[in-house]
GROMACS .gro file of C-alpha atoms in nm:
model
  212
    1UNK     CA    1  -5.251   2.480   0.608
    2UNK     CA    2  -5.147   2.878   0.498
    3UNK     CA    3  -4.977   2.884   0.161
    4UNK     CA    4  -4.645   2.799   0.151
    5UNK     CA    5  -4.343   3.026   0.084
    6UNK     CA    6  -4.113   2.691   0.022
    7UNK     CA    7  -3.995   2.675  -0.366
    8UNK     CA    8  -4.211   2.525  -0.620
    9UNK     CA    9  -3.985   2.246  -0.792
   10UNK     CA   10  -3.971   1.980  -1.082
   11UNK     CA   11  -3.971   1.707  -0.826
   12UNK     CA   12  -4.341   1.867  -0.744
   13UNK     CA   13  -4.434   1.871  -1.123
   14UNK     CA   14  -4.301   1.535  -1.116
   15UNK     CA   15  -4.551   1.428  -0.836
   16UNK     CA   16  -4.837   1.578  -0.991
   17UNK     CA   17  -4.796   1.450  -1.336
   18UNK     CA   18  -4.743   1.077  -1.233
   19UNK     CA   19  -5.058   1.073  -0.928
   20UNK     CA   20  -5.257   1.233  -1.275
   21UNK     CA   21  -5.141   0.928  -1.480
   22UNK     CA   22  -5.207   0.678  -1.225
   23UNK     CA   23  -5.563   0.786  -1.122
   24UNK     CA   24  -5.658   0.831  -1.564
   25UNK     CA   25  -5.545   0.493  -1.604
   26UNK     CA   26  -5.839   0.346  -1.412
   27UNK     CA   27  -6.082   0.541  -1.616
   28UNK     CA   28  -6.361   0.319  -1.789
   29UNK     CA   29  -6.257   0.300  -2.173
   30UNK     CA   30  -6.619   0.435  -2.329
   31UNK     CA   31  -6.578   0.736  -2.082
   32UNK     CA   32  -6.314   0.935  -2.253
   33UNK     CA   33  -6.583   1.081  -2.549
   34UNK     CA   34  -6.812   1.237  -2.214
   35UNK     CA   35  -6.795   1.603  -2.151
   36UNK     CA   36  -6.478   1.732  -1.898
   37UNK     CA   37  -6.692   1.820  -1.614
   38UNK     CA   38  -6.812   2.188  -1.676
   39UNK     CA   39  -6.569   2.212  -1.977
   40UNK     CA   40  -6.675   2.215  -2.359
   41UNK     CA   41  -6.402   1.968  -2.436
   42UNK     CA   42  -6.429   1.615  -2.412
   43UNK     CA   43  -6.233   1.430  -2.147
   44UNK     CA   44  -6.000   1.290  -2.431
   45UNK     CA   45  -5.970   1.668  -2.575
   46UNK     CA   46  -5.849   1.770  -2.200
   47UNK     CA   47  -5.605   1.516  -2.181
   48UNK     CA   48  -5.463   1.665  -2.552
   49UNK     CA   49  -5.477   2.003  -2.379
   50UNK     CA   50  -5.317   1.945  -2.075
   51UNK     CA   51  -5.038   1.755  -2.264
   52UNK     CA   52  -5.005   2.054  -2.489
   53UNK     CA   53  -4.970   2.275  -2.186
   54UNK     CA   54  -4.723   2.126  -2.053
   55UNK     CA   55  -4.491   2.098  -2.380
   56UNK     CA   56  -4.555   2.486  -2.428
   57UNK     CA   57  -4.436   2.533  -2.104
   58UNK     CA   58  -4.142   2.354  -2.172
   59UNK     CA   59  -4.107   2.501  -2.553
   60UNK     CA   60  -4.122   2.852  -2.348
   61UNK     CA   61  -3.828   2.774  -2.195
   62UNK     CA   62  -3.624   2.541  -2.365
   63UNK     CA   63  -3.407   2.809  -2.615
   64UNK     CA   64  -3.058   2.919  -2.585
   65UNK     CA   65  -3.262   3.256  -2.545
   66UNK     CA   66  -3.620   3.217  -2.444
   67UNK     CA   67  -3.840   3.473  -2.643
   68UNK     CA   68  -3.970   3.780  -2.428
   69UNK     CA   69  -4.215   3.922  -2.658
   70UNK     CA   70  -4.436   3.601  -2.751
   71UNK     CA   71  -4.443   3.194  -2.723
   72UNK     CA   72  -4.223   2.988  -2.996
   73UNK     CA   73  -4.393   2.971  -3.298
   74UNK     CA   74  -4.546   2.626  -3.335
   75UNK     CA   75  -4.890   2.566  -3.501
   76UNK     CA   76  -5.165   2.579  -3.276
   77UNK     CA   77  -5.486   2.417  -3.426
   78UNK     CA   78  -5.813   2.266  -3.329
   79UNK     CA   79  -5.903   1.925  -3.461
   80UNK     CA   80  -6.294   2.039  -3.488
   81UNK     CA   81  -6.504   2.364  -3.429
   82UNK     CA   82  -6.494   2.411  -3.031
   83UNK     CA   83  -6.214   2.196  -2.930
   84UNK     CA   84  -5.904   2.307  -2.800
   85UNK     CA   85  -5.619   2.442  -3.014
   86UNK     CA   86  -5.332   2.226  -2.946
   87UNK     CA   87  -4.972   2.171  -3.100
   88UNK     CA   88  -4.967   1.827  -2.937
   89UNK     CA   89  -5.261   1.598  -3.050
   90UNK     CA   90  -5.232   1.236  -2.943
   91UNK     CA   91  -5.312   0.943  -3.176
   92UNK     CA   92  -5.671   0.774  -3.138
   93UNK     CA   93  -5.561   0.497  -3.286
   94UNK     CA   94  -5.288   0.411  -2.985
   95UNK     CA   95  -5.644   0.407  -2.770
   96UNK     CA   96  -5.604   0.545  -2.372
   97UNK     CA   97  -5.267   0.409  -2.290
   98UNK     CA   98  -5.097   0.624  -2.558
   99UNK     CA   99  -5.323   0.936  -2.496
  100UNK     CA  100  -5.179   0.914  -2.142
  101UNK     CA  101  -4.841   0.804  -2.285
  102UNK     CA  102  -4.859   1.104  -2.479
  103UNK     CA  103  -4.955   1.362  -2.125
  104UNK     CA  104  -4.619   1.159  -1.925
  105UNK     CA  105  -4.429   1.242  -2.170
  106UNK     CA  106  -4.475   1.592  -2.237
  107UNK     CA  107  -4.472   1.631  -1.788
  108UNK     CA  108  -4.131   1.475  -1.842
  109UNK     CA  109  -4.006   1.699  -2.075
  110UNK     CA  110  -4.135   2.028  -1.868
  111UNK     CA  111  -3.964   1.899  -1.545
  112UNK     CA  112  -3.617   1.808  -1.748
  113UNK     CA  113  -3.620   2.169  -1.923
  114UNK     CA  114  -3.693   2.295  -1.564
  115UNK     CA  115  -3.398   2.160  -1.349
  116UNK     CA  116  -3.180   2.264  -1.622
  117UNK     CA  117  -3.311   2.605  -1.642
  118UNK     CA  118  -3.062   2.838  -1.466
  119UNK     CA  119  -3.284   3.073  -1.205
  120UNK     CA  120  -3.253   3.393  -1.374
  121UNK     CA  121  -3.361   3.291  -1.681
  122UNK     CA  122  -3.679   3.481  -1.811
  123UNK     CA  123  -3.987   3.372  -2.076
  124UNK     CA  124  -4.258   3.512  -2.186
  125UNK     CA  125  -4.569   3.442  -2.048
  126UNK     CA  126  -4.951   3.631  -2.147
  127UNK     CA  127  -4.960   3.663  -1.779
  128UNK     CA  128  -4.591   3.832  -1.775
  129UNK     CA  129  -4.252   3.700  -1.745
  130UNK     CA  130  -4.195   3.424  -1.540
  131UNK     CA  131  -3.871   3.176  -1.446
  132UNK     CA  132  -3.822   2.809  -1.429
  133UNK     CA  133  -4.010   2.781  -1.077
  134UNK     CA  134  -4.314   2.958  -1.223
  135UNK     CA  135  -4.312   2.781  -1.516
  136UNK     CA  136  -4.315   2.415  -1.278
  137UNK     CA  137  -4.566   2.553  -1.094
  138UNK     CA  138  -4.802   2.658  -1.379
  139UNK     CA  139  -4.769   2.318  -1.509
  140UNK     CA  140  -4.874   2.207  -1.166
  141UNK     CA  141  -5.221   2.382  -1.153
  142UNK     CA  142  -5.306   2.273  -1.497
  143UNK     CA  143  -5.271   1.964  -1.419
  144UNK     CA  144  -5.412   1.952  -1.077
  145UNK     CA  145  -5.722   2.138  -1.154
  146UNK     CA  146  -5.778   1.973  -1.532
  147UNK     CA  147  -5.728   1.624  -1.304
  148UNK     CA  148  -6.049   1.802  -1.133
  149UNK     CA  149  -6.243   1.849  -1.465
  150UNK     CA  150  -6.162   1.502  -1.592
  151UNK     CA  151  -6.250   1.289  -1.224
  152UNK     CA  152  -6.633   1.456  -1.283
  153UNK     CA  153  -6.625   1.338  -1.651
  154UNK     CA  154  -6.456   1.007  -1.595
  155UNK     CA  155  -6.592   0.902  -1.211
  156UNK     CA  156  -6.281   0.901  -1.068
  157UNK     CA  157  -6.147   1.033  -0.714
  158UNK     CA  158  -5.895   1.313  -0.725
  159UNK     CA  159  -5.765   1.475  -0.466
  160UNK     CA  160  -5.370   1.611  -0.538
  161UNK     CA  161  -5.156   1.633  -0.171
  162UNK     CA  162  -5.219   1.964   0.038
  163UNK     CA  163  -4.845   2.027   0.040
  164UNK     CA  164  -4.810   2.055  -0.316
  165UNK     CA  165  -5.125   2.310  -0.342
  166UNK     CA  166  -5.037   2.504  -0.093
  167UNK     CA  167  -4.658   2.528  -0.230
  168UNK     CA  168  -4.791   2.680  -0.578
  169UNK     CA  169  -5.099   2.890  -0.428
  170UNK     CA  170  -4.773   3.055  -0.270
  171UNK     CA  171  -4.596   3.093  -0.570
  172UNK     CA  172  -4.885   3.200  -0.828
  173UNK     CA  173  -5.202   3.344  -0.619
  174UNK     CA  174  -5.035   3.552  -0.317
  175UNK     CA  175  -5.423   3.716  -0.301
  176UNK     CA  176  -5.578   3.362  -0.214
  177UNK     CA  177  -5.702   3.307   0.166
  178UNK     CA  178  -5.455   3.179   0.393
  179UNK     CA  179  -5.666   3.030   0.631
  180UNK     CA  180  -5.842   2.694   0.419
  181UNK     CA  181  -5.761   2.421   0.289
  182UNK     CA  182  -5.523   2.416  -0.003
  183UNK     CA  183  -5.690   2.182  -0.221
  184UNK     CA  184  -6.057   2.337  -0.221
  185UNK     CA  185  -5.885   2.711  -0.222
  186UNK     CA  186  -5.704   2.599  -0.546
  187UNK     CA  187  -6.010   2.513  -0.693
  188UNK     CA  188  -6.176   2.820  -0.556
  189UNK     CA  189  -5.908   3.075  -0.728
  190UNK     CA  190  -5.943   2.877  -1.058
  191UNK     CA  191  -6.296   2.932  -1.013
  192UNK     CA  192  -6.378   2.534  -0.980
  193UNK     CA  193  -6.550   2.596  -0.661
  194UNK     CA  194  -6.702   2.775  -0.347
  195UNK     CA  195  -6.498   2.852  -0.049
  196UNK     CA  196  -6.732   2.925   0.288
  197UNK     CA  197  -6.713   3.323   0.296
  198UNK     CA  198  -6.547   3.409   0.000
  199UNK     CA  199  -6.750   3.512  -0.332
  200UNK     CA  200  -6.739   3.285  -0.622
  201UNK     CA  201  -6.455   3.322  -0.878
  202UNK     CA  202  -6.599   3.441  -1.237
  203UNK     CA  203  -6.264   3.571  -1.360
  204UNK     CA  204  -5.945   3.468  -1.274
  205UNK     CA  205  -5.531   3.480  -1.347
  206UNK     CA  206  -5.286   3.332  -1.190
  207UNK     CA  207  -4.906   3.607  -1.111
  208UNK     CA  208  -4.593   3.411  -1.168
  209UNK     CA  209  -4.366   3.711  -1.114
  210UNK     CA  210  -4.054   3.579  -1.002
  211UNK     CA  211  -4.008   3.616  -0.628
  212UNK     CA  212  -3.844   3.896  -0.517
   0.00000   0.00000   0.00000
């Protein structure tokens, strides 16, 4: 399946947020302190960060007049030396079905601010301006390919539908082959994996440039 040129939308987000939900609530319970497959943050600590992503996103967008030069001003901090830096942290004490309480609900409020985000409407991102549909679909990677990380560290199966990868591989790596399969090429151009005659990924950026 080539990439797609079809728009990138909330119902997507939507999609990927609730299959994410679904497949971390049949993770074993004392498998949430374990290492996030090749990441330095436990698989509890990529929940928090995925979560946190998605609110930002959201935040990014969400003003009257979305800042141009940098993201909102909320605290980023780490809870410990190495983790990640996070304005949303999720409360231990509410156990797994909070923590993933805590990830819907942040997906929820990055598709709302999304369909109500008029197209011409501009944020900053580090990776340069983007709109609402770029926004959607960078919430859509990090989910899709942090859902990666976390099945290696939890023992779960993931694998997110080929429509919805190939829809945002349109919309945020136009340099990505055309001719494999979207799921592994996602994980490729995140550098999560090998792709038969393509070199390995050591650096990488997604472009969510507006179209056109």
């Amino acid at each position: 399946m080539p990439h797609s040129t079809a728009a990138v939308t909330a119902d997507d987000l939507d999609l990927a947020v609730r299959l994410a939900v679904a497949a971390l609530r049949e993770a074993p319970p004392e498998a949430w302190d374990g290492k996030a497959g090749s990441l330095e943050w436990d698989c509890w600590e990529t929940v928090e960060h995925l979560s946190d992503d998605l609110f930002a996103y959201a935040a990014q967008l969400a003003p009257r007049t979305p800042p141009m030069d940098g993201e909102v001003p909320f605290v980023w901090e780490s809870r410990r030396s190495g983790g990640p830096a996070n304005a949303v942290h999720a409360d231990r004490s509410a156990g797994p079905a909070g923590l993933l309480q805590v990830l819907d609900a942040c997906g929820g409020m990055l598709s709302a601010v999304v369909r109500r985000t008029a197209p011409d409407v501009r944020a900053h991102h580090v990776f340069g301006a983007s709109d609402a549909e770029g926004f959607a679909a960078m919430g859509i990677v990090e989910t899709l390919v942090h859902m990666h990380d976390l099945a290696e560290g939890l023992g779960l199966s993931w694998e997110p539908p080929a429509d919805v990868c190939a829809r945002v591989l349109g919309r945020l790596f136009p340099g990505a082959p055309q001719d494999t399969d979207p799921w592994p090429t996602l994980l490729w151009a995140t550098g999560r994996g090998d792709l038969p005659g393509h070199p390995r990924v050591t650096s990488w950026r997604w472009y969510g440039s507006p179209r056109g």
